[in-house]
C-alpha cells in the first residue's frame, strides 16, 4: 500500500528519530512511503493563536503538498486533528473545499492507520518495564483515538501497561496556553507526572510529542526518574530481524 508521510515541523526539528521510526514501522507493515520534502507545517500554531489568515496560507500549502487520492499518515494526533477539524473553519466553501474534504478523509494518525486500515497490531517490539498511556486532547477528542494505541502497546513484549487515573485529562501544554498560563500549565504537568509515578511507571507513552515535550520538561527540571516515549519509538524498539509480523 502506498502512503504519503506527513512529518510535523516540530518532530522534524526536535525529534527526527521519531520520524525515522515511523517510517520503519510503516515499512514493516508493508507500506510504500512517499515523502514530499517540500512539506512544512499544518498551520496549527497560527490557527490556535487566532491568526486564521496566516493559518489559511500555511494550510493552502499543506493541501498542495499532498494528494487527494492516497492515504496520508502522521505520527501526531494533534496535527491530524488540525487538518480534520481546524480546516473546516479555514476552507469550507472556498475554492479548495472539495480537495480539503478529500484530504480530511484520507489523513490518519499512526495508530489509527495501523489498527483500523492495515489491521496490524504486532511488530515484534520489545521494551522492558511498566508504562502508562497519556490520552492527548487531540487524539481522544479530535481523532477519536483511545483503544488503538493501547492495543498496539499490549503486543509489545516485556511491557506492562497500566492505567493511571485521569489519563484523559490535559497535560497542560495546549500550545500557547503553556506560555500564557505558565503556572497553571506546570501544575497540570505535575499532576499528570504524579499520576504516572503512583503507578510506579517507568514510561509515559503518547501519540503526541507536543504533550511529551511538555511533560519531559517538567520531569527533567525536577529530576524525576521516569521517561517519555512516542508510540512510534516504542513500536520500533528491540526488533529482532527474524520476527514475523
PDB file of C-alpha atoms in Angstrom:
ATOM      1  CA  UNK A   1       0.000   0.000   0.000  1.00  0.00           C
ATOM      2  CA  UNK A   2       1.341   3.428  -0.946  1.00  0.00           C
ATOM      3  CA  UNK A   3       1.036   6.162   1.678  1.00  0.00           C
ATOM      4  CA  UNK A   4       2.137   9.773   1.871  1.00  0.00           C
ATOM      5  CA  UNK A   5       4.015  10.610   5.065  1.00  0.00           C
ATOM      6  CA  UNK A   6       3.446  13.856   6.921  1.00  0.00           C
ATOM      7  CA  UNK A   7       6.120  14.701   9.487  1.00  0.00           C
ATOM      8  CA  UNK A   8       5.062  17.742  11.554  1.00  0.00           C
ATOM      9  CA  UNK A   9       7.522  20.624  11.754  1.00  0.00           C
ATOM     10  CA  UNK A  10       8.391  20.214  15.434  1.00  0.00           C
ATOM     11  CA  UNK A  11       9.060  16.484  15.000  1.00  0.00           C
ATOM     12  CA  UNK A  12      11.271  17.257  12.009  1.00  0.00           C
ATOM     13  CA  UNK A  13      13.242  19.800  14.025  1.00  0.00           C
ATOM     14  CA  UNK A  14      13.272  18.301  17.529  1.00  0.00           C
ATOM     15  CA  UNK A  15      12.529  14.564  17.274  1.00  0.00           C
ATOM     16  CA  UNK A  16      13.846  13.264  13.921  1.00  0.00           C
ATOM     17  CA  UNK A  17      14.336   9.778  15.415  1.00  0.00           C
ATOM     18  CA  UNK A  18      10.571   9.500  15.856  1.00  0.00           C
ATOM     19  CA  UNK A  19      10.126  10.372  12.182  1.00  0.00           C
ATOM     20  CA  UNK A  20      12.531   7.627  11.115  1.00  0.00           C
ATOM     21  CA  UNK A  21      10.919   5.134  13.495  1.00  0.00           C
ATOM     22  CA  UNK A  22       7.532   5.968  11.989  1.00  0.00           C
ATOM     23  CA  UNK A  23       8.965   5.069   8.597  1.00  0.00           C
ATOM     24  CA  UNK A  24      10.393   1.809   9.960  1.00  0.00           C
ATOM     25  CA  UNK A  25       7.047   0.760  11.429  1.00  0.00           C
ATOM     26  CA  UNK A  26       5.083   1.640   8.312  1.00  0.00           C
ATOM     27  CA  UNK A  27       7.563  -0.166   6.055  1.00  0.00           C
ATOM     28  CA  UNK A  28       7.418  -3.207   8.290  1.00  0.00           C
ATOM     29  CA  UNK A  29       3.642  -3.076   7.927  1.00  0.00           C
ATOM     30  CA  UNK A  30       4.097  -3.333   4.163  1.00  0.00           C
ATOM     31  CA  UNK A  31       3.714   0.304   3.143  1.00  0.00           C
ATOM     32  CA  UNK A  32       5.473   2.070   0.297  1.00  0.00           C
ATOM     33  CA  UNK A  33       6.232   5.536   1.620  1.00  0.00           C
ATOM     34  CA  UNK A  34       6.205   8.760  -0.346  1.00  0.00           C
ATOM     35  CA  UNK A  35       7.713  11.791   1.370  1.00  0.00           C
ATOM     36  CA  UNK A  36       7.390  15.253  -0.107  1.00  0.00           C
ATOM     37  CA  UNK A  37      10.411  17.174   1.189  1.00  0.00           C
ATOM     38  CA  UNK A  38       8.671  20.489   0.474  1.00  0.00           C
ATOM     39  CA  UNK A  39       6.142  19.926   3.264  1.00  0.00           C
ATOM     40  CA  UNK A  40       6.354  22.184   6.304  1.00  0.00           C
ATOM     41  CA  UNK A  41       3.502  22.782   8.760  1.00  0.00           C
ATOM     42  CA  UNK A  42      -0.236  22.173   9.012  1.00  0.00           C
ATOM     43  CA  UNK A  43      -0.853  25.705  10.308  1.00  0.00           C
ATOM     44  CA  UNK A  44      -1.949  24.755  13.797  1.00  0.00           C
ATOM     45  CA  UNK A  45       0.250  27.238  15.770  1.00  0.00           C
ATOM     46  CA  UNK A  46      -1.136  30.215  13.846  1.00  0.00           C
ATOM     47  CA  UNK A  47      -4.679  28.840  13.982  1.00  0.00           C
ATOM     48  CA  UNK A  48      -4.602  28.321  17.756  1.00  0.00           C
ATOM     49  CA  UNK A  49      -3.136  31.795  18.279  1.00  0.00           C
ATOM     50  CA  UNK A  50      -6.022  33.353  16.349  1.00  0.00           C
ATOM     51  CA  UNK A  51      -4.115  34.214  13.172  1.00  0.00           C
ATOM     52  CA  UNK A  52      -6.504  32.476  10.820  1.00  0.00           C
ATOM     53  CA  UNK A  53      -5.408  34.264   7.647  1.00  0.00           C
ATOM     54  CA  UNK A  54      -1.819  33.148   8.184  1.00  0.00           C
ATOM     55  CA  UNK A  55      -3.033  29.651   9.114  1.00  0.00           C
ATOM     56  CA  UNK A  56      -5.008  29.590   5.884  1.00  0.00           C
ATOM     57  CA  UNK A  57      -1.878  30.405   3.874  1.00  0.00           C
ATOM     58  CA  UNK A  58       0.017  27.560   5.525  1.00  0.00           C
ATOM     59  CA  UNK A  59      -2.948  25.221   5.197  1.00  0.00           C
ATOM     60  CA  UNK A  60      -3.250  26.024   1.490  1.00  0.00           C
ATOM     61  CA  UNK A  61       0.360  24.945   1.057  1.00  0.00           C
ATOM     62  CA  UNK A  62      -0.339  21.768   3.020  1.00  0.00           C
ATOM     63  CA  UNK A  63      -3.220  20.916   0.695  1.00  0.00           C
ATOM     64  CA  UNK A  64      -0.982  21.477  -2.327  1.00  0.00           C
ATOM     65  CA  UNK A  65       1.784  19.286  -0.854  1.00  0.00           C
ATOM     66  CA  UNK A  66      -0.437  16.211  -0.550  1.00  0.00           C
ATOM     67  CA  UNK A  67      -2.686  14.353  -2.951  1.00  0.00           C
ATOM     68  CA  UNK A  68      -6.389  13.722  -2.701  1.00  0.00           C
ATOM     69  CA  UNK A  69      -6.209  10.034  -3.507  1.00  0.00           C
ATOM     70  CA  UNK A  70      -3.530   8.460  -1.280  1.00  0.00           C
ATOM     71  CA  UNK A  71      -3.585   7.773   2.440  1.00  0.00           C
ATOM     72  CA  UNK A  72      -1.698  10.379   4.465  1.00  0.00           C
ATOM     73  CA  UNK A  73      -0.201   9.191   7.765  1.00  0.00           C
ATOM     74  CA  UNK A  74       1.339  11.306  10.537  1.00  0.00           C
ATOM     75  CA  UNK A  75       2.830  10.475  13.965  1.00  0.00           C
ATOM     76  CA  UNK A  76       0.858  13.298  15.564  1.00  0.00           C
ATOM     77  CA  UNK A  77      -2.797  13.264  16.559  1.00  0.00           C
ATOM     78  CA  UNK A  78      -2.566  16.998  17.165  1.00  0.00           C
ATOM     79  CA  UNK A  79      -1.679  17.813  13.569  1.00  0.00           C
ATOM     80  CA  UNK A  80      -4.124  15.280  12.157  1.00  0.00           C
ATOM     81  CA  UNK A  81      -6.808  16.804  14.367  1.00  0.00           C
ATOM     82  CA  UNK A  82      -5.984  20.229  12.967  1.00  0.00           C
ATOM     83  CA  UNK A  83      -6.472  19.037   9.406  1.00  0.00           C
ATOM     84  CA  UNK A  84      -9.626  17.097  10.200  1.00  0.00           C
ATOM     85  CA  UNK A  85     -11.201  19.833  12.322  1.00  0.00           C
ATOM     86  CA  UNK A  86      -9.479  23.191  12.009  1.00  0.00           C
ATOM     87  CA  UNK A  87      -9.515  23.112   8.231  1.00  0.00           C
ATOM     88  CA  UNK A  88     -13.317  23.231   8.345  1.00  0.00           C
ATOM     89  CA  UNK A  89     -13.011  26.792   9.651  1.00  0.00           C
ATOM     90  CA  UNK A  90     -10.406  27.747   7.075  1.00  0.00           C
ATOM     91  CA  UNK A  91     -11.565  26.129   3.839  1.00  0.00           C
ATOM     92  CA  UNK A  92     -15.320  25.461   3.943  1.00  0.00           C
ATOM     93  CA  UNK A  93     -16.950  26.954   0.830  1.00  0.00           C
ATOM     94  CA  UNK A  94     -13.617  28.056  -0.622  1.00  0.00           C
ATOM     95  CA  UNK A  95     -12.043  27.159  -3.960  1.00  0.00           C
ATOM     96  CA  UNK A  96     -10.261  24.195  -2.324  1.00  0.00           C
ATOM     97  CA  UNK A  97     -13.338  22.972  -0.436  1.00  0.00           C
ATOM     98  CA  UNK A  98     -13.573  19.617  -2.239  1.00  0.00           C
ATOM     99  CA  UNK A  99      -9.856  18.887  -2.109  1.00  0.00           C
ATOM    100  CA  UNK A 100      -9.859  19.713   1.585  1.00  0.00           C
ATOM    101  CA  UNK A 101     -12.656  17.234   2.240  1.00  0.00           C
ATOM    102  CA  UNK A 102     -10.811  14.506   0.331  1.00  0.00           C
ATOM    103  CA  UNK A 103      -7.599  15.120   2.266  1.00  0.00           C
ATOM    104  CA  UNK A 104      -9.529  15.142   5.534  1.00  0.00           C
ATOM    105  CA  UNK A 105     -10.966  11.738   4.669  1.00  0.00           C
ATOM    106  CA  UNK A 106      -7.555  10.277   3.847  1.00  0.00           C
ATOM    107  CA  UNK A 107      -5.367  11.574   6.688  1.00  0.00           C
ATOM    108  CA  UNK A 108      -4.732   9.288   9.685  1.00  0.00           C
ATOM    109  CA  UNK A 109      -2.772   9.340  12.909  1.00  0.00           C
ATOM    110  CA  UNK A 110      -0.299   6.434  13.019  1.00  0.00           C
ATOM    111  CA  UNK A 111      -2.079   4.122  15.492  1.00  0.00           C
ATOM    112  CA  UNK A 112      -5.446   4.731  13.840  1.00  0.00           C
ATOM    113  CA  UNK A 113      -3.981   3.781  10.470  1.00  0.00           C
ATOM    114  CA  UNK A 114      -2.197   0.663  11.726  1.00  0.00           C
ATOM    115  CA  UNK A 115      -5.238  -0.718  13.552  1.00  0.00           C
ATOM    116  CA  UNK A 116      -8.225   0.436  11.508  1.00  0.00           C
ATOM    117  CA  UNK A 117      -6.809   0.482   7.973  1.00  0.00           C
ATOM    118  CA  UNK A 118      -3.963  -2.042   7.900  1.00  0.00           C
ATOM    119  CA  UNK A 119      -5.430  -4.247  10.665  1.00  0.00           C
ATOM    120  CA  UNK A 120      -1.956  -4.827  12.158  1.00  0.00           C
ATOM    121  CA  UNK A 121      -1.046  -4.650  15.838  1.00  0.00           C
ATOM    122  CA  UNK A 122       2.156  -6.700  16.240  1.00  0.00           C
ATOM    123  CA  UNK A 123       5.594  -5.573  15.094  1.00  0.00           C
ATOM    124  CA  UNK A 124       7.958  -7.616  17.235  1.00  0.00           C
ATOM    125  CA  UNK A 125       8.760  -4.691  19.532  1.00  0.00           C
ATOM    126  CA  UNK A 126      10.343  -5.248  22.940  1.00  0.00           C
ATOM    127  CA  UNK A 127      10.549  -2.857  25.890  1.00  0.00           C
ATOM    128  CA  UNK A 128      11.084  -3.889  29.492  1.00  0.00           C
ATOM    129  CA  UNK A 129       9.233  -2.011  32.195  1.00  0.00           C
ATOM    130  CA  UNK A 130       5.933  -0.532  33.286  1.00  0.00           C
ATOM    131  CA  UNK A 131       4.189   2.169  31.306  1.00  0.00           C
ATOM    132  CA  UNK A 132       1.127   4.379  31.317  1.00  0.00           C
ATOM    133  CA  UNK A 133      -0.519   5.826  28.254  1.00  0.00           C
ATOM    134  CA  UNK A 134      -1.445   9.517  28.110  1.00  0.00           C
ATOM    135  CA  UNK A 135      -4.551  10.298  26.060  1.00  0.00           C
ATOM    136  CA  UNK A 136      -3.782  13.585  24.355  1.00  0.00           C
ATOM    137  CA  UNK A 137      -6.662  16.013  23.970  1.00  0.00           C
ATOM    138  CA  UNK A 138      -6.311  15.969  20.194  1.00  0.00           C
ATOM    139  CA  UNK A 139      -6.033  12.197  19.976  1.00  0.00           C
ATOM    140  CA  UNK A 140      -9.021  11.489  22.181  1.00  0.00           C
ATOM    141  CA  UNK A 141     -11.355  14.318  21.253  1.00  0.00           C
ATOM    142  CA  UNK A 142     -10.456  15.276  17.702  1.00  0.00           C
ATOM    143  CA  UNK A 143      -9.227  11.968  16.250  1.00  0.00           C
ATOM    144  CA  UNK A 144     -11.395   9.722  18.480  1.00  0.00           C
ATOM    145  CA  UNK A 145      -8.393   7.520  19.305  1.00  0.00           C
ATOM    146  CA  UNK A 146      -8.380   5.575  22.561  1.00  0.00           C
ATOM    147  CA  UNK A 147      -8.122   1.800  22.183  1.00  0.00           C
ATOM    148  CA  UNK A 148      -5.875   1.820  19.115  1.00  0.00           C
ATOM    149  CA  UNK A 149      -2.583   2.783  20.829  1.00  0.00           C
ATOM    150  CA  UNK A 150      -3.409   0.580  23.800  1.00  0.00           C
ATOM    151  CA  UNK A 151      -3.931  -2.407  21.509  1.00  0.00           C
ATOM    152  CA  UNK A 152      -0.551  -1.800  19.868  1.00  0.00           C
ATOM    153  CA  UNK A 153       1.210  -1.367  23.216  1.00  0.00           C
ATOM    154  CA  UNK A 154      -0.378  -4.518  24.614  1.00  0.00           C
ATOM    155  CA  UNK A 155       1.555  -6.506  21.988  1.00  0.00           C
ATOM    156  CA  UNK A 156       4.958  -5.085  22.982  1.00  0.00           C
ATOM    157  CA  UNK A 157       6.994  -7.861  24.617  1.00  0.00           C
ATOM    158  CA  UNK A 158       8.122  -7.114  28.166  1.00  0.00           C
ATOM    159  CA  UNK A 159       5.953  -4.018  28.558  1.00  0.00           C
ATOM    160  CA  UNK A 160       3.378  -3.944  31.338  1.00  0.00           C
ATOM    161  CA  UNK A 161       0.689  -1.382  30.573  1.00  0.00           C
ATOM    162  CA  UNK A 162      -1.084   0.274  33.485  1.00  0.00           C
ATOM    163  CA  UNK A 163      -3.979   2.726  33.565  1.00  0.00           C
ATOM    164  CA  UNK A 164      -3.268   5.842  35.589  1.00  0.00           C
ATOM    165  CA  UNK A 165      -6.066   7.967  36.967  1.00  0.00           C
ATOM    166  CA  UNK A 166      -7.255  10.937  34.937  1.00  0.00           C
ATOM    167  CA  UNK A 167      -5.489   9.551  31.876  1.00  0.00           C
ATOM    168  CA  UNK A 168      -7.758  11.617  29.633  1.00  0.00           C
ATOM    169  CA  UNK A 169      -7.052  14.912  31.418  1.00  0.00           C
ATOM    170  CA  UNK A 170      -4.959  17.551  29.640  1.00  0.00           C
ATOM    171  CA  UNK A 171      -1.225  17.562  30.349  1.00  0.00           C
ATOM    172  CA  UNK A 172      -1.162  21.356  30.411  1.00  0.00           C
ATOM    173  CA  UNK A 173       0.639  22.039  27.145  1.00  0.00           C
ATOM    174  CA  UNK A 174      -2.103  23.339  24.876  1.00  0.00           C
ATOM    175  CA  UNK A 175       0.309  25.157  22.577  1.00  0.00           C
ATOM    176  CA  UNK A 176       0.456  28.835  23.565  1.00  0.00           C
ATOM    177  CA  UNK A 177      -1.502  28.002  26.741  1.00  0.00           C
ATOM    178  CA  UNK A 178       1.757  26.796  28.289  1.00  0.00           C
ATOM    179  CA  UNK A 179       3.294  30.202  27.587  1.00  0.00           C
ATOM    180  CA  UNK A 180       0.365  32.406  28.560  1.00  0.00           C
ATOM    181  CA  UNK A 181      -0.567  30.469  31.697  1.00  0.00           C
ATOM    182  CA  UNK A 182       2.747  29.048  32.840  1.00  0.00           C
ATOM    183  CA  UNK A 183       1.764  28.370  36.464  1.00  0.00           C
ATOM    184  CA  UNK A 184      -1.433  26.516  35.560  1.00  0.00           C
ATOM    185  CA  UNK A 185       0.337  24.612  32.794  1.00  0.00           C
ATOM    186  CA  UNK A 186       3.124  23.488  35.134  1.00  0.00           C
ATOM    187  CA  UNK A 187       0.637  22.396  37.788  1.00  0.00           C
ATOM    188  CA  UNK A 188      -1.209  20.268  35.226  1.00  0.00           C
ATOM    189  CA  UNK A 189       2.054  18.650  34.124  1.00  0.00           C
ATOM    190  CA  UNK A 190       2.926  17.956  37.761  1.00  0.00           C
ATOM    191  CA  UNK A 191      -0.426  16.259  38.306  1.00  0.00           C
ATOM    192  CA  UNK A 192      -0.018  14.107  35.200  1.00  0.00           C
ATOM    193  CA  UNK A 193       3.508  13.019  36.148  1.00  0.00           C
ATOM    194  CA  UNK A 194       2.466  12.304  39.737  1.00  0.00           C
ATOM    195  CA  UNK A 195      -0.365  10.105  38.484  1.00  0.00           C
ATOM    196  CA  UNK A 196       2.178   8.126  36.470  1.00  0.00           C
ATOM    197  CA  UNK A 197       4.516   7.851  39.447  1.00  0.00           C
ATOM    198  CA  UNK A 198       1.674   6.481  41.588  1.00  0.00           C
ATOM    199  CA  UNK A 199       1.581   3.531  39.183  1.00  0.00           C
ATOM    200  CA  UNK A 200       5.368   3.117  39.544  1.00  0.00           C
ATOM    201  CA  UNK A 201       5.628   3.577  35.792  1.00  0.00           C
ATOM    202  CA  UNK A 202       8.956   3.681  34.004  1.00  0.00           C
ATOM    203  CA  UNK A 203       7.489   5.309  30.913  1.00  0.00           C
ATOM    204  CA  UNK A 204       4.786   7.736  29.856  1.00  0.00           C
ATOM    205  CA  UNK A 205       3.771   6.953  26.274  1.00  0.00           C
ATOM    206  CA  UNK A 206       1.601   9.011  23.930  1.00  0.00           C
ATOM    207  CA  UNK A 207       0.805   9.664  20.268  1.00  0.00           C
ATOM    208  CA  UNK A 208       1.677  13.344  20.660  1.00  0.00           C
ATOM    209  CA  UNK A 209       5.215  14.612  21.101  1.00  0.00           C
ATOM    210  CA  UNK A 210       3.894  18.061  21.978  1.00  0.00           C
ATOM    211  CA  UNK A 211       2.450  16.581  25.166  1.00  0.00           C
ATOM    212  CA  UNK A 212       5.579  14.546  25.804  1.00  0.00           C
ATOM    213  CA  UNK A 213       7.788  17.592  25.239  1.00  0.00           C
ATOM    214  CA  UNK A 214       5.866  19.444  27.919  1.00  0.00           C
ATOM    215  CA  UNK A 215       5.893  16.556  30.388  1.00  0.00           C
ATOM    216  CA  UNK A 216       9.557  15.803  29.752  1.00  0.00           C
ATOM    217  CA  UNK A 217      10.443  19.395  30.521  1.00  0.00           C
ATOM    218  CA  UNK A 218       8.825  19.102  33.935  1.00  0.00           C
ATOM    219  CA  UNK A 219      10.422  15.689  34.516  1.00  0.00           C
ATOM    220  CA  UNK A 220      13.931  16.872  33.720  1.00  0.00           C
ATOM    221  CA  UNK A 221      13.575  20.106  35.665  1.00  0.00           C
ATOM    222  CA  UNK A 222      12.666  18.122  38.778  1.00  0.00           C
ATOM    223  CA  UNK A 223      14.985  15.139  38.176  1.00  0.00           C
ATOM    224  CA  UNK A 224      12.123  12.640  38.227  1.00  0.00           C
ATOM    225  CA  UNK A 225      13.017   9.004  37.357  1.00  0.00           C
ATOM    226  CA  UNK A 226      10.551   8.440  34.511  1.00  0.00           C
ATOM    227  CA  UNK A 227      10.907   8.607  30.726  1.00  0.00           C
ATOM    228  CA  UNK A 228       8.615   9.764  27.953  1.00  0.00           C
ATOM    229  CA  UNK A 229       8.320   7.867  24.662  1.00  0.00           C
ATOM    230  CA  UNK A 230       6.322   8.332  21.493  1.00  0.00           C
ATOM    231  CA  UNK A 231       4.312   5.343  20.318  1.00  0.00           C
ATOM    232  CA  UNK A 232       6.390   5.003  17.133  1.00  0.00           C
ATOM    233  CA  UNK A 233       9.609   4.812  19.165  1.00  0.00           C
ATOM    234  CA  UNK A 234       8.133   2.034  21.292  1.00  0.00           C
ATOM    235  CA  UNK A 235       6.907   0.046  18.284  1.00  0.00           C
ATOM    236  CA  UNK A 236      10.355   0.237  16.657  1.00  0.00           C
ATOM    237  CA  UNK A 237      12.235  -0.709  19.828  1.00  0.00           C
ATOM    238  CA  UNK A 238      14.053  -4.016  20.300  1.00  0.00           C
ATOM    239  CA  UNK A 239      13.260  -5.508  16.929  1.00  0.00           C
ATOM    240  CA  UNK A 240      14.562  -8.948  16.031  1.00  0.00           C
ATOM    241  CA  UNK A 241      15.356  -9.462  12.379  1.00  0.00           C
ATOM    242  CA  UNK A 242      13.718 -12.874  12.382  1.00  0.00           C
ATOM    243  CA  UNK A 243      10.443 -11.651  13.864  1.00  0.00           C
ATOM    244  CA  UNK A 244       7.423 -12.396  11.720  1.00  0.00           C
ATOM    245  CA  UNK A 245       4.521  -9.986  11.658  1.00  0.00           C
TER     246      UNK A 245
END
